[in-house]
Coordinates of C-alpha atoms and ligand atoms in Angstrom, one line a residue:
M210 CA 263.1 139.9 391.8
A211 CA 259.6 140.0 390.5
F212 CA 256.4 140.7 392.2
G213 CA 253.2 138.8 391.8
N214 CA 249.9 140.4 391.1
G215 CA 249.0 140.3 394.8
Y216 CA 251.6 142.9 395.7
D217 CA 250.2 146.2 396.7
A218 CA 252.8 148.9 396.0
F219 CA 251.0 151.4 398.3
Q220 CA 251.7 149.3 401.3
D221 CA 255.3 150.2 400.9
P222 CA 255.3 154.0 401.3
E223 CA 259.1 154.2 401.8
L224 CA 259.4 153.3 398.1
F225 CA 257.9 156.5 396.7
R226 CA 259.0 160.1 396.6
S227 CA 255.6 161.4 395.3
P228 CA 252.1 160.2 394.7
E229 CA 252.9 160.4 390.9
E230 CA 255.5 157.8 391.4
A231 CA 253.1 155.5 393.1
E232 CA 250.6 156.0 390.4
F233 CA 253.1 155.3 387.7
L234 CA 254.3 152.1 389.4
E235 CA 250.7 150.9 389.7
S236 CA 250.1 151.2 386.0
A237 CA 253.6 150.0 384.8
R238 CA 253.9 147.0 387.1
N239 CA 251.5 144.8 385.2
M240 CA 253.2 145.7 381.9
F241 CA 256.6 144.7 383.0
P242 CA 256.2 141.6 385.2
S243 CA 259.8 140.7 384.7
L244 CA 261.1 143.9 386.2
S245 CA 261.3 144.9 389.9
N246 CA 259.6 147.9 391.4
E247 CA 263.0 149.4 392.0
Q248 CA 263.9 149.0 388.3
I249 CA 260.6 150.6 387.3
L250 CA 261.0 153.5 389.7
N251 CA 264.7 154.1 388.9
A252 CA 263.8 154.3 385.2
W253 CA 261.1 156.8 386.0
R254 CA 263.5 159.0 388.0
A255 CA 266.4 158.6 385.6
N256 CA 264.1 159.9 382.8
N257 CA 262.8 162.8 384.9
S258 CA 259.3 161.5 384.9
D259 CA 259.1 161.6 381.1
L260 CA 256.5 159.0 380.3
E261 CA 257.6 158.1 376.8
R262 CA 261.3 157.9 377.7
T263 CA 260.6 155.8 380.8
L264 CA 258.4 153.3 378.9
D265 CA 261.2 153.1 376.3
T266 CA 263.8 152.4 378.9
L267 CA 261.6 149.8 380.5
L268 CA 260.8 148.1 377.2
R269 CA 264.5 147.7 376.5
A270 CA 265.2 146.4 380.0
S271 CA 262.4 143.8 379.8
D272 CA 263.5 142.8 376.3
A273 CA 267.0 142.2 377.6
Q274 CA 265.7 140.1 380.4
E275 CA 263.7 137.9 378.1
V276 CA 266.7 137.3 375.9
D277 CA 268.7 136.4 378.9
S278 CA 266.1 133.9 380.2
S279 CA 265.2 132.2 376.9
G280 CA 268.8 132.1 375.6
H281 CA 268.1 133.7 372.2
Q282 CA 266.5 136.8 370.9
N283 CA 262.8 137.1 370.7
A284 CA 261.7 135.7 367.3
N285 CA 259.0 138.4 366.8
H286 CA 261.2 140.5 364.6
M287 CA 258.8 141.1 361.7
S288 CA 257.4 144.5 361.0
S289 CA 254.6 144.7 358.6
N290 CA 251.1 146.2 358.6
S291 CA 247.8 145.3 357.1
R292 CA 247.6 148.6 355.4
G293 CA 250.5 147.7 353.3
S294 CA 253.4 149.8 352.1
F295 CA 252.8 153.3 353.2
C296 CA 252.0 152.9 356.8
T297 CA 255.0 150.7 357.3
S298 CA 257.3 153.2 355.8
I299 CA 255.7 155.9 358.0
N300 CA 256.6 153.8 360.9
A301 CA 260.2 153.5 359.8
V302 CA 260.7 157.2 359.1
G303 CA 258.5 158.1 362.0
S304 CA 260.1 156.1 364.6
L305 CA 263.6 156.7 363.3
S306 CA 263.7 160.3 362.5
Q307 CA 261.0 161.8 364.7
S308 CA 262.3 160.6 368.0
S309 CA 265.8 160.7 369.2
H310 CA 264.9 158.4 372.0
G311 CA 263.0 155.7 370.1
A312 CA 259.6 156.4 371.5
H313 CA 256.5 155.5 369.6
Y314 CA 253.9 157.8 368.4
P315 CA 250.3 157.4 369.4
G316 CA 247.7 156.6 366.8
V317 CA 250.2 155.2 364.4
P318 CA 251.1 151.5 364.0
I319 CA 254.2 150.5 365.8
A320 CA 257.0 148.7 364.0
S321 CA 259.9 147.8 366.0
S322 CA 260.9 144.6 367.8
S323 CA 260.9 146.3 371.2
S324 CA 257.2 147.0 371.2
S325 CA 256.0 143.8 369.5
S326 CA 257.6 141.8 372.3
S327 CA 255.2 143.3 374.9
G328 CA 252.0 142.8 372.9
E329 CA 249.5 144.6 375.2
F330 CA 251.5 147.8 375.3
R331 CA 249.6 150.8 373.8
I332 CA 250.6 154.3 374.7
E333 CA 247.0 155.2 374.4
N334 CA 246.3 153.5 377.6
F335 CA 248.7 155.7 379.6
V336 CA 248.8 159.1 378.0
P337 CA 245.9 161.5 378.6
V338 CA 243.8 162.6 375.6
Q339 CA 245.2 166.2 375.6
E340 CA 248.8 165.0 375.6
R341 CA 248.1 162.4 372.9
R342 CA 246.6 165.0 370.7
R343 CA 249.7 167.2 371.1
L344 CA 252.0 164.3 370.4
R345 CA 250.0 163.3 367.3
T346 CA 250.1 166.9 366.1
E347 CA 253.9 167.0 366.5
F348 CA 254.1 163.7 364.7
F349 CA 252.1 165.1 361.8
R350 CA 254.4 168.1 361.8
G351 CA 257.3 165.7 361.3
F352 CA 255.9 164.7 358.0
L353 CA 254.3 167.9 356.9
P354 CA 256.7 170.5 358.4
D355 CA 255.4 173.2 356.1
A356 CA 251.7 172.7 357.1
D357 CA 249.6 175.0 359.2
P358 CA 249.8 173.7 362.8
D359 CA 246.2 174.7 363.5
F360 CA 245.2 172.5 360.6
L361 CA 247.3 169.6 361.9
R362 CA 245.8 169.9 365.4
E363 CA 242.3 169.8 363.9
K364 CA 243.3 166.6 362.0
A365 CA 244.7 165.1 365.2
E366 CA 241.3 165.8 366.9
Q367 CA 239.3 164.6 363.9
F368 CA 241.1 161.2 363.6
G369 CA 241.4 160.3 367.2
D370 CA 243.1 156.9 367.4
N371 CA 241.9 155.8 364.0
E372 CA 245.1 154.5 362.5
V373 CA 243.7 153.5 359.1
D374 CA 242.3 157.0 358.5
I375 CA 245.5 158.7 359.7
C376 CA 247.6 156.6 357.2
E377 CA 245.2 157.3 354.4
W378 CA 245.2 161.0 355.0
L379 CA 248.9 161.3 355.6
E380 CA 249.6 159.4 352.4
S381 CA 247.5 161.6 350.2
A382 CA 248.7 164.8 352.0
M383 CA 252.3 163.9 351.4
Q384 CA 251.7 163.3 347.8
T385 CA 249.5 166.2 346.9
R386 CA 251.0 168.7 349.3
N387 CA 247.7 170.3 349.2
Y388 CA 247.0 171.7 352.7
P389 CA 247.0 175.0 354.5
K390 CA 250.6 176.2 354.8
L391 CA 252.7 177.3 357.8
L392 CA 253.7 180.6 356.2
D393 CA 250.1 181.7 356.0
Y394 CA 249.5 180.6 359.5
L395 CA 252.4 182.7 360.8
K396 CA 251.2 185.8 358.9
R397 CA 247.7 185.3 360.3
K398 CA 249.1 184.8 363.8
E399 CA 251.2 187.9 363.7
V400 CA 248.1 190.0 362.7
E401 CA 246.1 188.3 365.4
D402 CA 248.8 189.0 368.0
V403 CA 248.8 192.7 367.2
L404 CA 245.0 192.9 367.1
N405 CA 244.7 191.1 370.4
R406 CA 247.3 193.3 372.0
Y407 CA 245.5 196.5 371.1
G408 CA 242.1 194.9 371.6
S409 CA 242.9 194.0 375.2
M410 CA 244.5 197.3 376.1
N411 CA 243.0 199.4 378.9
A412 CA 243.5 203.1 379.6
Q413 CA 246.5 202.6 381.8
D414 CA 248.3 200.4 379.2
F415 CA 247.6 203.0 376.5
L416 CA 248.8 205.9 378.6
G417 CA 252.1 203.9 379.0
S418 CA 252.8 204.2 375.3
F419 CA 251.0 207.5 374.7
P420 CA 251.5 209.9 377.7
D421 CA 249.3 212.6 376.1
P422 CA 247.2 210.8 373.5
K423 CA 244.7 213.7 373.0
N424 CA 247.3 216.1 371.9
Y425 CA 249.0 213.4 369.8
F426 CA 245.9 212.4 367.8
D427 CA 244.5 215.9 367.5
N428 CA 247.7 216.9 365.8
V429 CA 247.0 217.4 362.0
E430 CA 250.7 217.6 361.1
R431 CA 250.9 213.9 360.7
T432 CA 251.4 212.3 357.3
P433 CA 249.0 209.4 356.6
S434 CA 250.1 206.3 354.6
K435 CA 247.9 205.0 351.7
L436 CA 246.8 202.1 353.8
Y437 CA 246.0 204.4 356.7
S438 CA 243.7 206.5 354.4
E439 CA 241.9 203.4 353.2
N440 CA 241.4 202.3 356.8
V441 CA 240.0 205.7 357.7
L442 CA 237.5 205.8 354.9
A443 CA 236.4 202.2 355.6
L444 CA 235.8 203.0 359.3
L445 CA 234.0 206.3 358.6
K446 CA 231.6 204.4 356.3
I447 CA 230.8 202.1 359.2
I448 CA 230.4 204.6 362.0
F449 CA 228.5 207.0 359.8
L450 CA 226.3 204.4 358.2
G451 CA 223.9 205.9 355.7
V452 CA 225.7 209.2 355.3
N453 CA 226.6 209.8 351.7
E454 CA 230.2 209.5 350.6
E455 CA 230.4 213.1 349.4
R456 CA 229.9 214.4 352.9
L457 CA 232.4 211.8 354.3
R458 CA 235.0 213.0 351.9
F459 CA 234.3 216.6 352.8
G460 CA 234.9 215.7 356.5
L461 CA 238.0 213.9 355.6
Q462 CA 239.4 216.9 353.7
N463 CA 238.8 219.1 356.8
G464 CA 240.5 216.6 359.0
R465 CA 243.4 216.3 356.5
G466 CA 242.6 212.6 356.0
L467 CA 243.3 211.8 359.7
L468 CA 240.9 209.7 361.7
I469 CA 240.1 211.7 364.8
P470 CA 240.3 215.2 363.3
S471 CA 238.0 214.0 360.4
L472 CA 235.6 212.4 362.9
K473 CA 235.4 215.7 364.9
S474 CA 234.9 217.7 361.7
L475 CA 232.0 215.5 360.7
Q476 CA 230.5 215.7 364.2
D477 CA 230.8 219.4 364.1
L478 CA 228.6 219.3 361.0
G479 CA 225.9 217.8 363.2
I480 CA 226.3 214.3 361.9
K481 CA 225.6 211.6 364.6
R482 CA 228.1 208.8 364.8
G483 CA 227.2 205.1 365.4
P484 CA 229.1 202.6 367.6
L485 CA 232.7 201.6 366.9
P486 CA 233.2 198.1 365.6
S487 CA 235.7 195.9 367.5
C488 CA 239.2 195.8 365.9
S489 CA 239.1 192.1 365.2
V490 CA 235.8 192.4 363.4
F491 CA 236.8 195.5 361.5
F492 CA 240.1 194.0 360.3
Q493 CA 238.7 190.6 359.5
R494 CA 239.3 191.0 355.8
D495 CA 241.5 194.1 355.4
A496 CA 245.1 194.8 356.1
F497 CA 245.7 197.5 358.7
D498 CA 248.1 200.4 359.3
L499 CA 249.6 200.3 362.8
T500 CA 249.1 204.1 363.4
F501 CA 245.5 203.7 362.4
L502 CA 245.1 200.8 364.8
Q503 CA 246.6 202.9 367.6
E504 CA 244.2 205.8 366.8
M505 CA 241.2 203.5 366.6
T506 CA 242.2 202.0 370.0
Y507 CA 242.4 205.5 371.4
L508 CA 238.9 206.1 370.1
R509 CA 237.7 203.0 371.8
L510 CA 239.3 204.0 375.1
E511 CA 238.7 207.8 374.9
T512 CA 236.2 208.0 377.8
E513 CA 238.2 205.6 380.0
I514 CA 241.4 207.5 379.3
E515 CA 239.7 210.8 380.2
T516 CA 238.5 209.4 383.5
E517 CA 242.0 207.9 384.2
S518 CA 243.7 211.2 383.4
G519 CA 241.2 213.1 385.6
L520 CA 241.9 210.7 388.4
R521 CA 245.6 211.1 388.0
K522 CA 245.3 214.9 388.1
C523 CA 243.2 214.7 391.3
Q524 CA 245.7 212.4 393.0
K525 CA 248.5 214.7 392.0
R526 CA 246.7 217.8 393.4
S527 CA 246.3 216.1 396.8
A528 CA 249.9 214.8 396.7
V529 CA 251.1 218.4 396.1
N530 CA 249.0 219.6 399.0
E531 CA 250.4 217.0 401.3
A532 CA 253.9 217.8 400.2
K533 CA 253.3 221.5 400.7
K534 CA 252.3 220.8 404.3
S535 CA 255.3 218.7 405.0
G536 CA 257.6 221.1 403.1
T537 CA 258.9 218.5 400.7
L538 CA 258.1 220.3 397.4
L539 CA 261.1 220.9 395.1
E540 CA 262.2 223.8 393.0
C541 CA 263.3 223.5 389.3
A542 CA 266.6 225.4 388.8
I543 CA 265.6 226.0 385.1
C544 CA 262.1 227.5 385.3
C545 CA 262.3 228.5 389.0
M546 CA 258.9 227.1 389.8
D547 CA 258.8 225.6 393.3
D548 CA 255.8 223.3 393.5
F549 CA 257.2 220.1 392.2
L550 CA 256.8 216.6 393.7
V551 CA 259.8 214.3 393.7
S552 CA 258.1 212.3 391.0
D553 CA 257.9 215.4 388.8
M554 CA 261.7 215.8 388.7
R555 CA 264.1 214.4 386.2
E556 CA 267.9 214.2 386.3
C557 CA 271.0 214.0 384.1
V558 CA 273.4 211.1 384.6
R559 CA 275.4 213.3 387.0
G560 CA 272.3 214.0 389.1
H561 CA 271.4 217.6 388.1
L562 CA 267.7 218.1 388.8
F563 CA 265.1 219.8 386.6
C564 CA 261.4 219.5 386.2
S565 CA 259.7 217.2 383.7
T566 CA 258.0 220.1 381.9
C567 CA 261.4 221.8 381.2
L568 CA 262.9 218.5 380.1
K569 CA 260.0 217.7 377.8
R570 CA 260.3 221.1 376.1
H571 CA 264.1 220.8 375.9
A572 CA 263.9 217.3 374.4
E573 CA 261.4 218.3 371.7
I574 CA 263.7 221.2 370.7
S575 CA 266.8 218.9 370.7
V576 CA 265.0 216.4 368.5
A577 CA 263.9 219.1 366.1
E578 CA 267.5 220.4 365.9
G579 CA 268.8 216.9 365.4
K580 CA 270.8 217.0 368.7
H581 CA 271.0 214.5 371.5
V582 CA 269.1 215.3 374.7
S583 CA 271.7 216.7 377.1
C584 CA 271.5 218.0 380.7
L585 CA 269.7 221.4 381.1
H586 CA 272.3 222.9 383.4
A587 CA 274.5 225.4 381.6
D588 CA 277.9 223.9 382.6
C589 CA 277.0 220.2 382.2
S590 CA 277.1 218.3 378.9
E591 CA 276.0 214.9 380.2
S592 CA 273.2 213.1 378.6
V593 CA 269.8 212.3 380.0
A594 CA 269.0 208.5 380.4
L595 CA 266.2 207.1 378.2
S596 CA 264.3 206.0 381.2
Q597 CA 263.9 209.7 382.2
L598 CA 262.3 210.5 378.9
R599 CA 260.2 207.5 378.2
D600 CA 257.0 208.4 380.0
L601 CA 257.3 212.0 379.1
L602 CA 257.6 212.3 375.4
S603 CA 255.0 211.5 372.7
P604 CA 255.8 208.3 370.9
N605 CA 257.1 209.9 367.7
V606 CA 259.4 212.2 369.6
F607 CA 260.7 209.4 371.8
A608 CA 261.2 207.2 368.7
S609 CA 263.4 210.1 367.3
V610 CA 265.4 210.2 370.5
L611 CA 265.9 206.4 370.2
R612 CA 267.0 206.7 366.6
Y613 CA 269.5 209.4 367.5
V614 CA 270.9 207.5 370.4
Q615 CA 271.2 204.4 368.3
K616 CA 273.0 206.2 365.5
T617 CA 275.6 207.9 367.7
E618 CA 276.2 204.8 369.7
L619 CA 276.8 202.9 366.4
D620 CA 279.1 205.7 365.2
N621 CA 281.1 205.5 368.4
A622 CA 281.0 201.7 368.1
K623 CA 280.0 201.6 371.8
L624 CA 277.6 198.7 371.3
G625 CA 278.8 195.2 370.6
H626 CA 276.1 192.9 369.3
L627 CA 273.0 194.7 368.1
E628 CA 269.7 193.0 367.2
A629 CA 267.0 194.6 365.1
C630 CA 263.3 194.4 365.8
P631 CA 261.9 192.4 362.8
F632 CA 258.9 194.7 362.7
C633 CA 260.2 198.2 362.9
G634 CA 264.0 197.7 362.5
F635 CA 264.8 199.4 365.9
E636 CA 268.0 198.0 367.1
M637 CA 268.8 197.0 370.7
E638 CA 271.7 195.4 372.5
F639 CA 271.2 192.3 374.5
E640 CA 273.3 191.9 377.6
D641 CA 271.3 188.8 378.8
E642 CA 271.8 186.1 376.2
S643 CA 269.2 183.9 378.0
L644 CA 266.4 186.2 377.0
T645 CA 264.4 184.6 374.3
V646 CA 262.0 187.4 373.4
F647 CA 262.8 190.7 371.8
E648 CA 260.6 193.3 373.5
C649 CA 260.7 196.3 371.2
I650 CA 260.8 199.5 373.2
N651 CA 260.0 201.7 370.2
P652 CA 256.6 203.1 371.4
L653 CA 255.3 203.0 367.9
C654 CA 255.9 199.3 367.6
R655 CA 256.1 197.5 371.0
M656 CA 256.1 194.1 369.3
N657 CA 257.4 191.1 371.2
T658 CA 259.3 188.8 368.9
C659 CA 261.2 185.5 369.2
R660 CA 264.9 186.2 369.0
K661 CA 265.5 182.9 367.2
C662 CA 262.9 182.7 364.5
K663 CA 262.1 186.4 364.3
R664 CA 258.3 185.7 364.4
S665 CA 255.9 187.2 366.9
D666 CA 256.3 185.8 370.4
H667 CA 255.1 182.2 370.2
R668 CA 255.8 180.9 373.7
P669 CA 255.3 178.2 374.9
L670 CA 255.3 176.6 371.5
L671 CA 258.6 175.7 369.8
C672 CA 260.0 177.9 367.0
Y673 CA 258.4 177.6 363.7
N674 CA 261.0 177.0 361.0
V675 CA 259.7 177.9 357.5
E676 CA 261.3 175.8 354.8
D677 CA 262.1 177.4 351.4
D678 CA 261.5 175.6 348.1
N679 CA 265.0 174.1 348.0
Q680 CA 264.8 172.9 351.6
V681 CA 261.4 171.2 350.8
K682 CA 262.9 169.6 347.7
A683 CA 266.0 168.3 349.6
R684 CA 263.9 166.9 352.4
R685 CA 261.7 165.0 350.1
I686 CA 264.7 163.5 348.3
L687 CA 266.1 162.3 351.6
E688 CA 262.8 160.9 352.7
E689 CA 262.4 158.9 349.5
S690 CA 265.9 157.7 349.6
L691 CA 265.5 156.5 353.1
S692 CA 262.3 154.5 352.5
E693 CA 263.8 153.0 349.3
G694 CA 267.0 152.0 351.0
I695 CA 265.5 150.0 353.9
L696 CA 262.3 148.8 352.1
R697 CA 261.9 145.2 350.9
Q698 CA 259.3 144.1 348.6
C699 CA 257.8 140.7 349.3
P700 CA 258.8 138.5 346.3
K701 CA 255.4 136.8 346.4
C702 CA 252.7 139.5 346.9
K703 CA 254.8 142.6 346.2
R704 CA 253.8 144.2 349.5
E705 CA 256.5 146.5 350.8
I706 CA 258.0 145.8 354.2
I707 CA 260.3 147.8 356.3
K708 CA 262.8 146.1 358.6
I709 CA 263.7 148.0 361.7
E710 CA 266.0 145.6 363.4
G711 CA 266.2 141.9 364.2
C712 CA 266.6 138.7 362.3
N713 CA 267.1 138.5 358.5
A714 CA 264.3 136.1 357.9
M715 CA 261.2 138.2 357.1
T716 CA 257.7 136.9 357.1
C717 CA 255.2 138.8 355.0
L718 CA 251.5 139.1 355.9
C719 CA 250.8 136.8 352.9
G720 CA 252.7 134.1 354.6
A721 CA 255.7 134.2 352.4
R722 CA 259.1 134.1 354.1
F723 CA 262.1 135.7 352.5
C724 CA 265.6 136.7 353.2
Y725 CA 266.3 140.4 353.9
N726 CA 269.8 140.1 352.5
C727 CA 269.4 138.2 349.2
R728 CA 265.6 138.9 348.9
Q729 CA 264.8 135.3 348.0
I730 CA 261.9 133.2 349.2
I731 CA 263.0 130.8 351.9
D732 CA 261.5 127.7 353.5
R733 CA 260.4 127.2 357.0
G734 CA 263.3 127.0 359.5
Y735 CA 266.7 128.5 359.1
A736 CA 268.3 126.1 356.5
H737 CA 268.9 129.0 354.1
F738 CA 271.1 130.7 356.6
D739 CA 273.1 127.5 357.4
R740 CA 274.5 127.4 353.8
G741 CA 276.7 130.3 354.8
R742 CA 275.7 132.8 352.1
C743 CA 273.4 134.8 354.3
A744 CA 273.6 135.2 358.0
T745 CA 270.6 135.1 360.4
W746 CA 270.3 137.7 363.0
A747 CA 273.9 137.8 364.2
V748 CA 274.8 140.4 361.6
A749 CA 271.3 141.5 360.8
D750 CA 271.8 144.8 362.5
E751 CA 275.0 145.4 360.7
L752 CA 273.3 144.8 357.4
Y753 CA 270.5 147.2 358.4
K754 CA 273.0 149.8 359.4
R755 CA 274.8 149.3 356.1
D756 CA 271.6 149.8 354.1
L757 CA 270.7 152.8 356.2
S758 CA 274.0 154.6 355.8
L759 CA 274.0 153.7 352.1
A760 CA 270.5 155.3 351.8
V761 CA 271.6 158.3 353.8
E762 CA 274.7 158.7 351.7
Q763 CA 272.9 158.3 348.4
G764 CA 270.1 160.6 349.5
R765 CA 272.6 163.3 350.4
K766 CA 274.5 162.8 347.1
R767 CA 271.3 163.2 345.2
V768 CA 270.5 166.4 347.1
R769 CA 273.9 167.8 346.2
E770 CA 273.4 166.9 342.6
T771 CA 269.9 168.2 342.1
V772 CA 269.4 170.9 344.6
G773 CA 273.0 171.9 345.4
D774 CA 274.3 173.1 348.7
V775 CA 271.3 173.5 351.0
K776 CA 271.0 173.8 354.8
L777 CA 268.1 171.6 355.8
L778 CA 265.6 172.8 358.4
H779 CA 264.1 169.4 358.8
D780 CA 266.6 166.8 358.1
P781 CA 265.1 163.3 358.2
T782 CA 268.6 161.7 358.2
K783 CA 269.7 163.7 361.3
N784 CA 270.7 161.5 364.2
L785 CA 269.7 158.4 362.3
L786 CA 273.1 156.9 362.1
E787 CA 274.0 157.9 365.6
D788 CA 270.7 156.3 366.8
Q789 CA 271.6 153.1 365.1
K790 CA 275.0 153.0 366.8
R791 CA 273.3 153.4 370.1
L792 CA 270.8 150.5 369.5
Ligands
ZN939 ZN1 261.4 223.6 385.1
ZN940 ZN1 273.9 217.6 384.4
ZN941 ZN1 259.8 197.2 366.9
ZN942 ZN1 260.8 181.3 367.5
ZN943 ZN1 253.9 138.8 350.6
ZN944 ZN1 269.5 135.1 351.7

């Protein structure tokens, strides 16, 4: 059953499960006059409201109905394009390899019989600008998988729906391969992520990683790296603008090359310091040392941290007073002090209690002696859980405890599958396989990384797979082989045409008709096919499948011969043959 234009879908509220459904039906109904409302809505539901998939299903359904009613397949089988060869081959590779469900990409000419049979269909009319831009960016990524995605997004914005410019640009980009690369983008993004994380930290965040930052950064027993020293000198030059370098170096010497001690020594000399630049500005050009970044962040938050620490002390004092009144203060069996809150106490895995001050001192001694942190009670050798130590120890001491725990657990083969943080190498076991992000608990690192691609956390974007040289070479061979294999040159004007599916009689834009099978110019009508040498459309798909599998086979063979055994990250032939079986 079909509905005329006078039908108002909204008068039938029983039909819809949501306003979105009604809205979709409104726009899709005119496109598919041969389909019923139920058919349209069922397709929408079956495809989980995915617009592209739904349209694809509906296009197929309406094609099938047209074939049924007219008795033979739609004659509109030709695929060619006024831009000539390249755009057409983009269509083929684009619509074949980029989409497993046969959807078409916005902003790029469409070349398959299913879309040409409903002439007015343009995805542009249905997909919001934002989504179109995303789709187009992903489409570009299919052809230039090693390109900087920011750059591709810019291009998608710049071109809008201008198909001619898109083709021209893609053509030259694929030939010259001269565009910003993905690898540089990823490096840049990792740096940005770290800078953003430290740049947006507040006093509470910072105290979470550095329980006693003042002590930690005043300590002159630290050994600075070369990069750290360069960072310190560069920063001192900025905040002591106009002070001669001799004096700066003198201050640096006093502070043993460390940022905060050197800064204090210079201030003690009576030199006034200027404002601190923001991290993102300061590190615009230079690489940074992570310890330096942490120290600089402390400098930025110093006042805030002091206020926060003061506040915490006050709160604690009144909590102790409260507890004293109610008689809930606890005594530490080790130091025999008796004014501890419950929150001051720590325990071993068997539940022996001791105060956090005693545990902290004990842990520091254990680390120095290369021993694991055990219970403080004389007759107990149980260990103390990491969670009991985490907010207590300075980051470097806690990192040592972690290393020790890790080593002994490895030795005892207690842990099954260990994964290492790609940034600091700290290893962790994952019990929950569904977790996608590695949240490093090493306080000196604290990076969040994708467990799959080992890059810094990139949710909600898909993983970035970086191709190596061989993978790029192999992919290009396959791409070439594919377009060669299913490309036909018009015998008259030499324009290149790709056949996606349909009848074997091909009509070129120049008006010439030729046979896909024997490639000869043929007259009007189907006399050529009656002679028995070439078939019309009955076996046209078979022929196309044959060409395609031949192209895939030859491409893969050439890859084996020239590049060798290579595992492709972006395989243009993937799913291709399976897709064809499905068609
Ligand atoms: Zn104690
Ligand atoms: Zn114990
Ligand atoms: Zn780490
Ligand atoms: Zn990833
Ligand atoms: Zn021609
Ligand atoms: Zn022929």
